[in-house]
């Protein structure tokens, strides 16, 4: 069979269709990779696209080109999903370990102190509703205060020092995360 060039309009149509398939979701990409265009399309779709006019060599060439585009798009999609998962994991580690390590954020940790707050004193342990525990490491003291489940804000200072602010109390002792 003699090969004849395709009209430009038909060639653009094929290229557009192939590009759309290549940029589709990985599930669709996997489906396309499993066979050639003739297997993936109904006979009516194959004929309507004008693909029945291609020689076997031209059709094989188009199938190889399309498969390469699909594989490249799938590889890019997988890489993007991996990068997103990696970043989510990194952010989870930062949130979970904040207070143990300095991640460069100056944002305070906001939580609620569990139970009754009876003031500050060196060595006291403060359990927060987010599962963290903090120990007071300086001698700051406040007595005569009683608050049930007050809001707290723990802010980073210089050189790895953290300060706890209890809602309605002016004193801010140095604290260290223990859990």
mmCIF file with all atom_site columns, C-alpha atoms in Angstrom, residues 18-157:
data_model
loop_
_atom_site.group_PDB
_atom_site.id
_atom_site.type_symbol
_atom_site.label_atom_id
_atom_site.label_alt_id
_atom_site.label_comp_id
_atom_site.label_asym_id
_atom_site.label_entity_id
_atom_site.label_seq_id
_atom_site.pdbx_PDB_ins_code
_atom_site.Cartn_x
_atom_site.Cartn_y
_atom_site.Cartn_z
_atom_site.occupancy
_atom_site.B_iso_or_equiv
_atom_site.pdbx_formal_charge
_atom_site.auth_seq_id
_atom_site.auth_comp_id
_atom_site.auth_asym_id
_atom_site.auth_atom_id
_atom_site.pdbx_PDB_model_num
ATOM 1   C CA . UNK A 1 18  ? -3.248  12.409 21.062 1.00 0.00 ? 18  UNK A CA 1
ATOM 2   C CA . UNK A 1 19  ? -2.203  15.300 23.291 1.00 0.00 ? 19  UNK A CA 1
ATOM 3   C CA . UNK A 1 20  ? -5.514  15.224 25.163 1.00 0.00 ? 20  UNK A CA 1
ATOM 4   C CA . UNK A 1 21  ? -5.119  11.506 25.736 1.00 0.00 ? 21  UNK A CA 1
ATOM 5   C CA . UNK A 1 22  ? -1.531  11.956 26.868 1.00 0.00 ? 22  UNK A CA 1
ATOM 6   C CA . UNK A 1 23  ? -2.427  14.618 29.409 1.00 0.00 ? 23  UNK A CA 1
ATOM 7   C CA . UNK A 1 24  ? -5.378  12.722 30.874 1.00 0.00 ? 24  UNK A CA 1
ATOM 8   C CA . UNK A 1 25  ? -5.358  10.996 34.250 1.00 0.00 ? 25  UNK A CA 1
ATOM 9   C CA . UNK A 1 26  ? -2.939  8.128  34.940 1.00 0.00 ? 26  UNK A CA 1
ATOM 10  C CA . UNK A 1 27  ? -5.868  5.656  35.006 1.00 0.00 ? 27  UNK A CA 1
ATOM 11  C CA . UNK A 1 28  ? -6.861  6.604  31.461 1.00 0.00 ? 28  UNK A CA 1
ATOM 12  C CA . UNK A 1 29  ? -3.210  6.671  30.482 1.00 0.00 ? 29  UNK A CA 1
ATOM 13  C CA . UNK A 1 30  ? -2.826  3.107  31.724 1.00 0.00 ? 30  UNK A CA 1
ATOM 14  C CA . UNK A 1 31  ? -5.825  2.056  29.641 1.00 0.00 ? 31  UNK A CA 1
ATOM 15  C CA . UNK A 1 32  ? -4.387  3.638  26.497 1.00 0.00 ? 32  UNK A CA 1
ATOM 16  C CA . UNK A 1 33  ? -0.980  2.057  27.065 1.00 0.00 ? 33  UNK A CA 1
ATOM 17  C CA . UNK A 1 34  ? -2.556  -1.406 27.130 1.00 0.00 ? 34  UNK A CA 1
ATOM 18  C CA . UNK A 1 35  ? -3.379  -1.370 23.396 1.00 0.00 ? 35  UNK A CA 1
ATOM 19  C CA . UNK A 1 36  ? -3.290  0.597  20.198 1.00 0.00 ? 36  UNK A CA 1
ATOM 20  C CA . UNK A 1 37  ? -5.856  3.100  18.936 1.00 0.00 ? 37  UNK A CA 1
ATOM 21  C CA . UNK A 1 38  ? -7.706  0.505  16.880 1.00 0.00 ? 38  UNK A CA 1
ATOM 22  C CA . UNK A 1 39  ? -8.244  -1.628 20.005 1.00 0.00 ? 39  UNK A CA 1
ATOM 23  C CA . UNK A 1 40  ? -9.233  1.355  22.156 1.00 0.00 ? 40  UNK A CA 1
ATOM 24  C CA . UNK A 1 41  ? -11.769 2.844  19.727 1.00 0.00 ? 41  UNK A CA 1
ATOM 25  C CA . UNK A 1 42  ? -14.957 1.422  18.343 1.00 0.00 ? 42  UNK A CA 1
ATOM 26  C CA . UNK A 1 43  ? -14.882 0.794  14.580 1.00 0.00 ? 43  UNK A CA 1
ATOM 27  C CA . UNK A 1 44  ? -17.181 3.819  14.099 1.00 0.00 ? 44  UNK A CA 1
ATOM 28  C CA . UNK A 1 45  ? -14.877 6.080  16.167 1.00 0.00 ? 45  UNK A CA 1
ATOM 29  C CA . UNK A 1 46  ? -11.819 4.770  14.335 1.00 0.00 ? 46  UNK A CA 1
ATOM 30  C CA . UNK A 1 47  ? -13.419 5.488  10.967 1.00 0.00 ? 47  UNK A CA 1
ATOM 31  C CA . UNK A 1 48  ? -14.859 8.878  12.056 1.00 0.00 ? 48  UNK A CA 1
ATOM 32  C CA . UNK A 1 49  ? -11.341 9.969  13.086 1.00 0.00 ? 49  UNK A CA 1
ATOM 33  C CA . UNK A 1 50  ? -10.089 9.032  9.652  1.00 0.00 ? 50  UNK A CA 1
ATOM 34  C CA . UNK A 1 51  ? -7.625  6.537  11.074 1.00 0.00 ? 51  UNK A CA 1
ATOM 35  C CA . UNK A 1 52  ? -8.835  3.813  8.711  1.00 0.00 ? 52  UNK A CA 1
ATOM 36  C CA . UNK A 1 53  ? -7.126  5.743  5.911  1.00 0.00 ? 53  UNK A CA 1
ATOM 37  C CA . UNK A 1 54  ? -3.686  5.293  7.465  1.00 0.00 ? 54  UNK A CA 1
ATOM 38  C CA . UNK A 1 55  ? -1.354  2.562  6.314  1.00 0.00 ? 55  UNK A CA 1
ATOM 39  C CA . UNK A 1 56  ? -0.320  -0.078 8.835  1.00 0.00 ? 56  UNK A CA 1
ATOM 40  C CA . UNK A 1 57  ? 3.081   1.621  9.134  1.00 0.00 ? 57  UNK A CA 1
ATOM 41  C CA . UNK A 1 58  ? 1.518   5.058  9.724  1.00 0.00 ? 58  UNK A CA 1
ATOM 42  C CA . UNK A 1 59  ? -0.886  3.640  12.301 1.00 0.00 ? 59  UNK A CA 1
ATOM 43  C CA . UNK A 1 60  ? 1.946   1.831  14.095 1.00 0.00 ? 60  UNK A CA 1
ATOM 44  C CA . UNK A 1 61  ? 3.998   5.047  14.112 1.00 0.00 ? 61  UNK A CA 1
ATOM 45  C CA . UNK A 1 62  ? 1.063   7.031  15.534 1.00 0.00 ? 62  UNK A CA 1
ATOM 46  C CA . UNK A 1 63  ? 0.491   4.359  18.202 1.00 0.00 ? 63  UNK A CA 1
ATOM 47  C CA . UNK A 1 64  ? 4.183   4.455  19.244 1.00 0.00 ? 64  UNK A CA 1
ATOM 48  C CA . UNK A 1 65  ? 4.154   8.258  19.412 1.00 0.00 ? 65  UNK A CA 1
ATOM 49  C CA . UNK A 1 66  ? 0.943   8.276  21.437 1.00 0.00 ? 66  UNK A CA 1
ATOM 50  C CA . UNK A 1 67  ? 2.222   5.604  23.802 1.00 0.00 ? 67  UNK A CA 1
ATOM 51  C CA . UNK A 1 68  ? 5.383   7.641  24.427 1.00 0.00 ? 68  UNK A CA 1
ATOM 52  C CA . UNK A 1 69  ? 3.294   10.733 25.235 1.00 0.00 ? 69  UNK A CA 1
ATOM 53  C CA . UNK A 1 70  ? 1.066   8.743  27.578 1.00 0.00 ? 70  UNK A CA 1
ATOM 54  C CA . UNK A 1 71  ? 4.045   7.236  29.386 1.00 0.00 ? 71  UNK A CA 1
ATOM 55  C CA . UNK A 1 72  ? 5.649   10.675 29.766 1.00 0.00 ? 72  UNK A CA 1
ATOM 56  C CA . UNK A 1 73  ? 2.399   12.152 31.133 1.00 0.00 ? 73  UNK A CA 1
ATOM 57  C CA . UNK A 1 74  ? 2.013   9.225  33.533 1.00 0.00 ? 74  UNK A CA 1
ATOM 58  C CA . UNK A 1 75  ? 5.592   9.656  34.741 1.00 0.00 ? 75  UNK A CA 1
ATOM 59  C CA . UNK A 1 76  ? 4.986   13.377 35.330 1.00 0.00 ? 76  UNK A CA 1
ATOM 60  C CA . UNK A 1 77  ? 1.714   12.694 37.183 1.00 0.00 ? 77  UNK A CA 1
ATOM 61  C CA . UNK A 1 78  ? 3.376   10.096 39.422 1.00 0.00 ? 78  UNK A CA 1
ATOM 62  C CA . UNK A 1 79  ? 6.263   12.475 40.152 1.00 0.00 ? 79  UNK A CA 1
ATOM 63  C CA . UNK A 1 80  ? 3.815   15.256 41.066 1.00 0.00 ? 80  UNK A CA 1
ATOM 64  C CA . UNK A 1 81  ? 1.879   12.951 43.416 1.00 0.00 ? 81  UNK A CA 1
ATOM 65  C CA . UNK A 1 82  ? 5.120   11.794 45.061 1.00 0.00 ? 82  UNK A CA 1
ATOM 66  C CA . UNK A 1 83  ? 6.292   15.383 45.563 1.00 0.00 ? 83  UNK A CA 1
ATOM 67  C CA . UNK A 1 84  ? 2.942   16.368 47.070 1.00 0.00 ? 84  UNK A CA 1
ATOM 68  C CA . UNK A 1 85  ? 3.034   13.368 49.431 1.00 0.00 ? 85  UNK A CA 1
ATOM 69  C CA . UNK A 1 86  ? 6.634   14.161 50.384 1.00 0.00 ? 86  UNK A CA 1
ATOM 70  C CA . UNK A 1 87  ? 5.696   17.757 51.228 1.00 0.00 ? 87  UNK A CA 1
ATOM 71  C CA . UNK A 1 88  ? 2.641   16.649 53.245 1.00 0.00 ? 88  UNK A CA 1
ATOM 72  C CA . UNK A 1 89  ? 4.865   14.261 55.205 1.00 0.00 ? 89  UNK A CA 1
ATOM 73  C CA . UNK A 1 90  ? 7.417   16.995 55.802 1.00 0.00 ? 90  UNK A CA 1
ATOM 74  C CA . UNK A 1 91  ? 4.748   19.360 57.101 1.00 0.00 ? 91  UNK A CA 1
ATOM 75  C CA . UNK A 1 92  ? 3.373   16.619 59.367 1.00 0.00 ? 92  UNK A CA 1
ATOM 76  C CA . UNK A 1 93  ? 6.844   16.063 60.862 1.00 0.00 ? 93  UNK A CA 1
ATOM 77  C CA . UNK A 1 94  ? 7.249   19.802 61.435 1.00 0.00 ? 94  UNK A CA 1
ATOM 78  C CA . UNK A 1 95  ? 3.906   20.105 63.212 1.00 0.00 ? 95  UNK A CA 1
ATOM 79  C CA . UNK A 1 96  ? 4.416   16.933 65.249 1.00 0.00 ? 96  UNK A CA 1
ATOM 80  C CA . UNK A 1 97  ? 7.957   17.804 66.395 1.00 0.00 ? 97  UNK A CA 1
ATOM 81  C CA . UNK A 1 98  ? 7.596   21.537 66.862 1.00 0.00 ? 98  UNK A CA 1
ATOM 82  C CA . UNK A 1 99  ? 9.051   22.530 70.196 1.00 0.00 ? 99  UNK A CA 1
ATOM 83  C CA . UNK A 1 100 ? 11.648  19.754 70.142 1.00 0.00 ? 100 UNK A CA 1
ATOM 84  C CA . UNK A 1 101 ? 13.393  21.250 67.129 1.00 0.00 ? 101 UNK A CA 1
ATOM 85  C CA . UNK A 1 102 ? 13.558  24.703 65.599 1.00 0.00 ? 102 UNK A CA 1
ATOM 86  C CA . UNK A 1 103 ? 12.046  24.633 62.119 1.00 0.00 ? 103 UNK A CA 1
ATOM 87  C CA . UNK A 1 104 ? 12.479  28.378 61.610 1.00 0.00 ? 104 UNK A CA 1
ATOM 88  C CA . UNK A 1 105 ? 8.855   29.310 62.265 1.00 0.00 ? 105 UNK A CA 1
ATOM 89  C CA . UNK A 1 106 ? 8.117   32.148 64.657 1.00 0.00 ? 106 UNK A CA 1
ATOM 90  C CA . UNK A 1 107 ? 4.423   31.247 64.804 1.00 0.00 ? 107 UNK A CA 1
ATOM 91  C CA . UNK A 1 108 ? 3.222   30.309 68.298 1.00 0.00 ? 108 UNK A CA 1
ATOM 92  C CA . UNK A 1 109 ? 1.747   26.939 69.186 1.00 0.00 ? 109 UNK A CA 1
ATOM 93  C CA . UNK A 1 110 ? -1.843  27.612 70.239 1.00 0.00 ? 110 UNK A CA 1
ATOM 94  C CA . UNK A 1 111 ? -3.650  25.007 72.329 1.00 0.00 ? 111 UNK A CA 1
ATOM 95  C CA . UNK A 1 112 ? -5.743  24.475 75.450 1.00 0.00 ? 112 UNK A CA 1
ATOM 96  C CA . UNK A 1 113 ? -4.232  23.469 78.771 1.00 0.00 ? 113 UNK A CA 1
ATOM 97  C CA . UNK A 1 114 ? -5.905  20.290 80.003 1.00 0.00 ? 114 UNK A CA 1
ATOM 98  C CA . UNK A 1 115 ? -7.462  20.454 83.439 1.00 0.00 ? 115 UNK A CA 1
ATOM 99  C CA . UNK A 1 116 ? -7.094  23.159 86.039 1.00 0.00 ? 116 UNK A CA 1
ATOM 100 C CA . UNK A 1 117 ? -4.319  25.761 85.866 1.00 0.00 ? 117 UNK A CA 1
ATOM 101 C CA . UNK A 1 118 ? -3.118  26.803 89.348 1.00 0.00 ? 118 UNK A CA 1
ATOM 102 C CA . UNK A 1 119 ? -0.250  29.082 88.457 1.00 0.00 ? 119 UNK A CA 1
ATOM 103 C CA . UNK A 1 120 ? 3.382   28.700 87.477 1.00 0.00 ? 120 UNK A CA 1
ATOM 104 C CA . UNK A 1 121 ? 6.223   27.001 89.292 1.00 0.00 ? 121 UNK A CA 1
ATOM 105 C CA . UNK A 1 122 ? 9.582   25.553 88.276 1.00 0.00 ? 122 UNK A CA 1
ATOM 106 C CA . UNK A 1 123 ? 9.342   21.897 87.234 1.00 0.00 ? 123 UNK A CA 1
ATOM 107 C CA . UNK A 1 124 ? 5.578   21.874 86.658 1.00 0.00 ? 124 UNK A CA 1
ATOM 108 C CA . UNK A 1 125 ? 4.317   19.880 83.701 1.00 0.00 ? 125 UNK A CA 1
ATOM 109 C CA . UNK A 1 126 ? 1.602   21.347 81.481 1.00 0.00 ? 126 UNK A CA 1
ATOM 110 C CA . UNK A 1 127 ? -0.397  18.926 79.306 1.00 0.00 ? 127 UNK A CA 1
ATOM 111 C CA . UNK A 1 128 ? -2.039  20.397 76.215 1.00 0.00 ? 128 UNK A CA 1
ATOM 112 C CA . UNK A 1 129 ? -5.053  19.158 74.267 1.00 0.00 ? 129 UNK A CA 1
ATOM 113 C CA . UNK A 1 130 ? -2.852  18.562 71.193 1.00 0.00 ? 130 UNK A CA 1
ATOM 114 C CA . UNK A 1 131 ? -0.946  15.808 73.059 1.00 0.00 ? 131 UNK A CA 1
ATOM 115 C CA . UNK A 1 132 ? 2.128   17.915 73.815 1.00 0.00 ? 132 UNK A CA 1
ATOM 116 C CA . UNK A 1 133 ? 3.593   18.231 77.315 1.00 0.00 ? 133 UNK A CA 1
ATOM 117 C CA . UNK A 1 134 ? 5.721   21.157 78.396 1.00 0.00 ? 134 UNK A CA 1
ATOM 118 C CA . UNK A 1 135 ? 7.808   21.574 81.542 1.00 0.00 ? 135 UNK A CA 1
ATOM 119 C CA . UNK A 1 136 ? 8.519   24.937 83.138 1.00 0.00 ? 136 UNK A CA 1
ATOM 120 C CA . UNK A 1 137 ? 12.302  25.404 83.335 1.00 0.00 ? 137 UNK A CA 1
ATOM 121 C CA . UNK A 1 138 ? 12.638  28.766 85.075 1.00 0.00 ? 138 UNK A CA 1
ATOM 122 C CA . UNK A 1 139 ? 11.625  30.007 88.507 1.00 0.00 ? 139 UNK A CA 1
ATOM 123 C CA . UNK A 1 140 ? 8.806   32.316 87.380 1.00 0.00 ? 140 UNK A CA 1
ATOM 124 C CA . UNK A 1 141 ? 5.835   31.935 89.664 1.00 0.00 ? 141 UNK A CA 1
ATOM 125 C CA . UNK A 1 142 ? 2.241   32.991 89.838 1.00 0.00 ? 142 UNK A CA 1
ATOM 126 C CA . UNK A 1 143 ? 0.005   31.769 92.599 1.00 0.00 ? 143 UNK A CA 1
ATOM 127 C CA . UNK A 1 144 ? -3.624  32.207 93.505 1.00 0.00 ? 144 UNK A CA 1
ATOM 128 C CA . UNK A 1 145 ? -4.736  31.682 89.922 1.00 0.00 ? 145 UNK A CA 1
ATOM 129 C CA . UNK A 1 146 ? -7.346  29.069 89.075 1.00 0.00 ? 146 UNK A CA 1
ATOM 130 C CA . UNK A 1 147 ? -8.511  28.562 85.545 1.00 0.00 ? 147 UNK A CA 1
ATOM 131 C CA . UNK A 1 148 ? -10.206 25.546 84.006 1.00 0.00 ? 148 UNK A CA 1
ATOM 132 C CA . UNK A 1 149 ? -8.835  24.525 80.554 1.00 0.00 ? 149 UNK A CA 1
ATOM 133 C CA . UNK A 1 150 ? -7.376  27.942 79.674 1.00 0.00 ? 150 UNK A CA 1
ATOM 134 C CA . UNK A 1 151 ? -6.052  28.743 76.202 1.00 0.00 ? 151 UNK A CA 1
ATOM 135 C CA . UNK A 1 152 ? -2.267  28.890 75.960 1.00 0.00 ? 152 UNK A CA 1
ATOM 136 C CA . UNK A 1 153 ? 0.187   30.186 73.438 1.00 0.00 ? 153 UNK A CA 1
ATOM 137 C CA . UNK A 1 154 ? 3.753   28.874 73.381 1.00 0.00 ? 154 UNK A CA 1
ATOM 138 C CA . UNK A 1 155 ? 6.096   31.089 71.391 1.00 0.00 ? 155 UNK A CA 1
ATOM 139 C CA . UNK A 1 156 ? 9.693   30.516 70.321 1.00 0.00 ? 156 UNK A CA 1
ATOM 140 C CA . UNK A 1 157 ? 12.302  32.935 71.586 1.00 0.00 ? 157 UNK A CA 1
#
